[in-house]
Short mmCIF file of C-alpha atoms in Angstrom, two decimals:
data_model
loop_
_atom_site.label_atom_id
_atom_site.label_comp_id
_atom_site.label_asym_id
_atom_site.label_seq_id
_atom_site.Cartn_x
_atom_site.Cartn_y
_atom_site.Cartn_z
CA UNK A 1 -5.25 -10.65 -16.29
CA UNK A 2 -4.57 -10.29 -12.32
CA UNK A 3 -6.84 -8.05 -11.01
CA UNK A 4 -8.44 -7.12 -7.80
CA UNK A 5 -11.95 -5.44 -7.63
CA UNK A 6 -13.50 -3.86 -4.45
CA UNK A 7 -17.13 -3.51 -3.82
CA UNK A 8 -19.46 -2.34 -1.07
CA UNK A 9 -18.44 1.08 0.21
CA UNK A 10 -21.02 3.73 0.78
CA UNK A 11 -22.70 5.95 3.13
CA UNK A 12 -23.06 5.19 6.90
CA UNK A 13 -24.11 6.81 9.99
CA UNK A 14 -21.36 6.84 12.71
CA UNK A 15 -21.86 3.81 14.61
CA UNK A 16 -23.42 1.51 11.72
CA UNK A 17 -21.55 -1.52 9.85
CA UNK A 18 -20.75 -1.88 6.70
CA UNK A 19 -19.12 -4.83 4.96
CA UNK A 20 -16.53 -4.91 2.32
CA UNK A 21 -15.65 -7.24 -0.53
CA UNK A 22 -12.73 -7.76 -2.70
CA UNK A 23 -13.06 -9.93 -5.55
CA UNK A 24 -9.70 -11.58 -7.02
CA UNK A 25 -9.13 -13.25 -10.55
CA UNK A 26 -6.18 -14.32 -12.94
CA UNK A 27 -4.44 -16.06 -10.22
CA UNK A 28 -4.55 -18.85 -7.88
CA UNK A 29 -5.98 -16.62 -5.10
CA UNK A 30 -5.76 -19.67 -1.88
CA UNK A 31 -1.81 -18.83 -2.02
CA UNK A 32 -1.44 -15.66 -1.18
CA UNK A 33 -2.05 -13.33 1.74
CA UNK A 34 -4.21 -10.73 1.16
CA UNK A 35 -4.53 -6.64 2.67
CA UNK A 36 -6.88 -3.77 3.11
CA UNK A 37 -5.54 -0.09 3.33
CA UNK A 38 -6.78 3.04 3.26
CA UNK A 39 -6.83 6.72 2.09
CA UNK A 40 -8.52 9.18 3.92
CA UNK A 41 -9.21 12.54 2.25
CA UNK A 42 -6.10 14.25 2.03
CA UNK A 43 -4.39 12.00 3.45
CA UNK A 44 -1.24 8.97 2.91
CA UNK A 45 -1.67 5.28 2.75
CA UNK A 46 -2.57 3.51 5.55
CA UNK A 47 -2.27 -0.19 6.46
CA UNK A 48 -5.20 -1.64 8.18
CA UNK A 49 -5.14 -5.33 7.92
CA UNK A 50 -3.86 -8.49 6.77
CA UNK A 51 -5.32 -12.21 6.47
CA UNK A 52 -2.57 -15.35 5.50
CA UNK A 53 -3.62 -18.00 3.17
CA UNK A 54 -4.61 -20.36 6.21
CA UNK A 55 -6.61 -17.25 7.45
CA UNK A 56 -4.63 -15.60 10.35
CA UNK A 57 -5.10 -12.10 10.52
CA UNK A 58 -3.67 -8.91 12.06
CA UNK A 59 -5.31 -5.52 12.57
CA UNK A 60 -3.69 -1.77 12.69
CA UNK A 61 -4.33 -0.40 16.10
CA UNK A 62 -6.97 1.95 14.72
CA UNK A 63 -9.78 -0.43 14.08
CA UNK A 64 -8.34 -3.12 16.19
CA UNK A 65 -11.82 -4.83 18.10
CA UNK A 66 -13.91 -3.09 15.43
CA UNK A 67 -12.55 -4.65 12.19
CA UNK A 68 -12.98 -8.45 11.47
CA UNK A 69 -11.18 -9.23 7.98
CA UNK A 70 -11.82 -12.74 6.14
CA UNK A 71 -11.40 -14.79 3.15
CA UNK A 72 -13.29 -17.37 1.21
CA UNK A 73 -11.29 -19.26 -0.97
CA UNK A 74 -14.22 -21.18 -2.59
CA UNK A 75 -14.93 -17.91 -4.32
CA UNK A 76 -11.23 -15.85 -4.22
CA UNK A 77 -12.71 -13.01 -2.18
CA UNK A 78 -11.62 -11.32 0.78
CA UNK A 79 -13.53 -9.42 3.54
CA UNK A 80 -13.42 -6.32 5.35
CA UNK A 81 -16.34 -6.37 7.93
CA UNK A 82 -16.69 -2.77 9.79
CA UNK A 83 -18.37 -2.41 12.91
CA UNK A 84 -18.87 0.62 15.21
CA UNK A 85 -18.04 2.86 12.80
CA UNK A 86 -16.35 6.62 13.46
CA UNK A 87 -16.05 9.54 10.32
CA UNK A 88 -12.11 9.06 10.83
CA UNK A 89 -12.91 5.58 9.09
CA UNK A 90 -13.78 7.73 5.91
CA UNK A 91 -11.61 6.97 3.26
CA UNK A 92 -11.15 4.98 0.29
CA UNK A 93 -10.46 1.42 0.82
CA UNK A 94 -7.98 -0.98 -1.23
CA UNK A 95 -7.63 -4.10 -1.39
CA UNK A 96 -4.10 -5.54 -2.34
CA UNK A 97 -2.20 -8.60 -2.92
CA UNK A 98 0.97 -9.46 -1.08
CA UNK A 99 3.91 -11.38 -2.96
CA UNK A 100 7.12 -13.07 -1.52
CA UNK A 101 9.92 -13.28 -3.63
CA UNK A 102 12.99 -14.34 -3.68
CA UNK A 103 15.49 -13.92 -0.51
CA UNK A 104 12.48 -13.31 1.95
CA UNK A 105 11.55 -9.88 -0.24
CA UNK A 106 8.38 -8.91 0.11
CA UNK A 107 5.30 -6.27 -1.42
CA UNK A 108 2.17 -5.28 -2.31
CA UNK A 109 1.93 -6.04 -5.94
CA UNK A 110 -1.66 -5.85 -7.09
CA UNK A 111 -4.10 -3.30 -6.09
CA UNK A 112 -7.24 -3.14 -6.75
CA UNK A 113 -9.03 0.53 -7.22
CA UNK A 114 -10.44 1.38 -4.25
CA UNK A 115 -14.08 1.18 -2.88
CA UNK A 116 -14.96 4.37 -1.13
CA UNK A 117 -16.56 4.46 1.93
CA UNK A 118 -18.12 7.66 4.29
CA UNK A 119 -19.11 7.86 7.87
CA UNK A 120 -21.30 10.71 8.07
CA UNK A 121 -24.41 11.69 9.49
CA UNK B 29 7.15 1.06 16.48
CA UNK B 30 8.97 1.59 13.15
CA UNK B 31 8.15 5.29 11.81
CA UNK B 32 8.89 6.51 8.57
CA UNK B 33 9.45 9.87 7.06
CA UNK B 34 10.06 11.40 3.72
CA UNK B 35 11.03 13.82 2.27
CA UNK B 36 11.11 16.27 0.77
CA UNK B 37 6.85 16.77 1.49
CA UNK B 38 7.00 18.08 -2.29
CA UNK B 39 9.10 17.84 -4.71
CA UNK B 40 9.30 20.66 -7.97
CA UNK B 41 10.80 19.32 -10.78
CA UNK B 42 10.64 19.50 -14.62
CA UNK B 43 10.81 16.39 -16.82
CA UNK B 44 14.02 15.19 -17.93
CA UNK B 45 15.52 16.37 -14.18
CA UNK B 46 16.51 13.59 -11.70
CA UNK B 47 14.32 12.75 -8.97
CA UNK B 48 15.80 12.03 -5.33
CA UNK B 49 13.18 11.11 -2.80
CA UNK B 50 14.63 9.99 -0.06
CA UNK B 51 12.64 7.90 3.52
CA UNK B 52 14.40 7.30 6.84
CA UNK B 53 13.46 4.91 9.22
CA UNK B 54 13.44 5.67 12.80
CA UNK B 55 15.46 2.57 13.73
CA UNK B 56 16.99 0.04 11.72
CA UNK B 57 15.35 -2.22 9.43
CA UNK B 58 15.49 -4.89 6.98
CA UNK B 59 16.10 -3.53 3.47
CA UNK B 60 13.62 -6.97 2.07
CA UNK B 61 10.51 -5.37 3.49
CA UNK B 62 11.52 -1.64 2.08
CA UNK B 63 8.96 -1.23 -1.27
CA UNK B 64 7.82 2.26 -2.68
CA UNK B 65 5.04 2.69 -4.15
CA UNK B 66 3.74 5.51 -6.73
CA UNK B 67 0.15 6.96 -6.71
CA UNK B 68 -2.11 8.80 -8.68
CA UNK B 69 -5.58 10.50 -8.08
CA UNK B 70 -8.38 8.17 -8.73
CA UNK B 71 -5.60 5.23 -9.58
CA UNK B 72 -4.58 1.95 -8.02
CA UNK B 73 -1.00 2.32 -6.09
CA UNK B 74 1.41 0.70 -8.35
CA UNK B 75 4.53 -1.07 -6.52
CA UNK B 76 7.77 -0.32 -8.10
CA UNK B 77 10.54 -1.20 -5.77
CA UNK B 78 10.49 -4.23 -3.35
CA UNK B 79 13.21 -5.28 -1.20
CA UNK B 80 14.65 -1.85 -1.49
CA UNK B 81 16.34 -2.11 -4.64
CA UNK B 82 14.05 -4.83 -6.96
CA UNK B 83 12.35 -3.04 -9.57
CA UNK B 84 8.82 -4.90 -10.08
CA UNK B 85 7.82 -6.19 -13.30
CA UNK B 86 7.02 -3.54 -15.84
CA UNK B 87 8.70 -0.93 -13.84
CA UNK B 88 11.02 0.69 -16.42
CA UNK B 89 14.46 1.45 -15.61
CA UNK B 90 14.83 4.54 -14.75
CA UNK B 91 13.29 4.14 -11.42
CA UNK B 92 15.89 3.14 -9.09
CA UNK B 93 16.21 1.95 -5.14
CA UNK B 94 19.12 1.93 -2.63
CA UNK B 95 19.50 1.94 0.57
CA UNK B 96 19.91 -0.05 3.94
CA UNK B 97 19.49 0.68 7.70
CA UNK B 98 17.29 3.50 8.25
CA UNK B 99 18.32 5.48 4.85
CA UNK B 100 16.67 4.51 1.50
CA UNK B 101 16.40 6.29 -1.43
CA UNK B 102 13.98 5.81 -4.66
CA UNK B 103 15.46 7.94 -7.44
CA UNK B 104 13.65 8.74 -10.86
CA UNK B 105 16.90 9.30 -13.55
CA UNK B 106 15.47 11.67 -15.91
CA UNK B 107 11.65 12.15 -15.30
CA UNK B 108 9.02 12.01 -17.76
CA UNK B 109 4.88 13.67 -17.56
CA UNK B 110 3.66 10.52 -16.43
CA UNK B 111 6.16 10.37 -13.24
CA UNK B 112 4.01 12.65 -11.54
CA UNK B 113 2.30 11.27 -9.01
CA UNK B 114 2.68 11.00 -4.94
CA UNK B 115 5.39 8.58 -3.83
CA UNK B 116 5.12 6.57 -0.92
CA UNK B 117 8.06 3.99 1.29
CA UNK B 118 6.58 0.89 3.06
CA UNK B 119 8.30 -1.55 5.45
CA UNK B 120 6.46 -4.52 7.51
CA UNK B 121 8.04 -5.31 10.82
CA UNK B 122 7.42 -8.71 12.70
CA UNK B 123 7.16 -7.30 16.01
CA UNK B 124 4.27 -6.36 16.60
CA UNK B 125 3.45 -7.60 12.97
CA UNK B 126 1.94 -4.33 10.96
CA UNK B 127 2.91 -2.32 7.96
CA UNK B 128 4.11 1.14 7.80
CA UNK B 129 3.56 3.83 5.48
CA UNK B 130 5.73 7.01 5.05
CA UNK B 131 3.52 10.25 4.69
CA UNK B 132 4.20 10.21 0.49
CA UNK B 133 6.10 12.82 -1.39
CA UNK B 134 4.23 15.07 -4.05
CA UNK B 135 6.59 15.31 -7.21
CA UNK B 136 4.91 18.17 -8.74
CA UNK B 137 5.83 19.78 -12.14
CA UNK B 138 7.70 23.11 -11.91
#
């Protein structure tokens, strides 16, 4: 079964770290690229970054500098490591797999079910 | 920066109407990065149309994409209790390289 599970999300003071982990299984992780995005309370979807298979990443401009995402193929995980963090970083946080089809096409085809995570004092 | 919008914010319906959500891009795009997405409380997002028009696998057929340029459409053909959910557009664009939401539509039961 493909499946994607996040972990790590919790309480933390504004400022602090926290470190995310997404854990992949029923495929052959190493070949695909790999996202984060967010909810906030209330709020839509929102992109926040991206790591290739070779592990080149790109950051939103929200937690560009603060964000470092990574990948470890040894053990088909990928990382969301959150410094300096601010309570607009509260939300829940997905993890998702991207998929290239045919003709260039392109989605997000697996998600996993979201690790939530709260900047609060 | 690409910006998307939707509408309508919410969406009344009954089941067994037709759905129409429509997104607009604020320039031009490539219809093969257009997807929607569908989302429910305490659920996983769940892709149903890539490259604008592609159902995904499992998607059944009543959910339909068109659309090119900055006009796409996702329509539901005759909706059933489970269809509601918030819907939500997404495009990537290569420069700068980023993905793009739309702000979701609520399709709400009337």
């Amino acid at each position: 079964e493909l499946q994607l599970v996040e972990s790590g999300g919790g309480l933390v003071q504004p400022g602090g770290s926290l470190r995310l982990s997404c854990a992949a299984s029923g495929f052959t992780f190493s070949s695909y690229e790999m996202k984060w995005v967010r909810q906030a309370p209330g709020k839509g979807l929102e992109w926040v970054s991206h790591i290739s298979s070779s592990g080149s990443n790109i950051y939103a401009d929200s937690v560009k500098g603060r964000f470092t995402i990574s990948r470890d193929n040894a053990k088909n995980s990928v990382y969301l490591l959150m410094n300096n963090l601010r309570a607009e970083d509260t939300a829940v946080y997905y993890c998702a797999r991207d998929q290239r089809y045919s003709y260039g096409l392109r989605a997000f085809d697996i998600w996993g079910q979201g690790t939530m995570v709260t900047v609060s004092s | 920066e690409i910006v998307l919008t939707q509408s309508p914010g919410t969406l009344s319906l009954s089941p067994g109407e037709r759905a129409t959500l429509s997104c607009r891009a604020s320039q031009s795009m490539s219809s093969n990065y257009l997807a929607w997405y569908q989302h429910k409380p305490g659920q996983a997002p769940r892709l149903l149309i890539y490259g604008a028009s592609s159902r995904a696998t499992g998607i059944p057929d009543r959910f339909s994409g068109s659309g090119s340029g900055t006009d796409f459409t996702l329509t539901i053909s005759r909706l059933e209790p489970e269809d509601f959910a918030v819907y939500y557009c997404q495009q990537y664009v290569s420069s700068p390289p980023g993905y793009t939401f739309g702000q979701g539509t609520k399709l709400e039961i009337k």
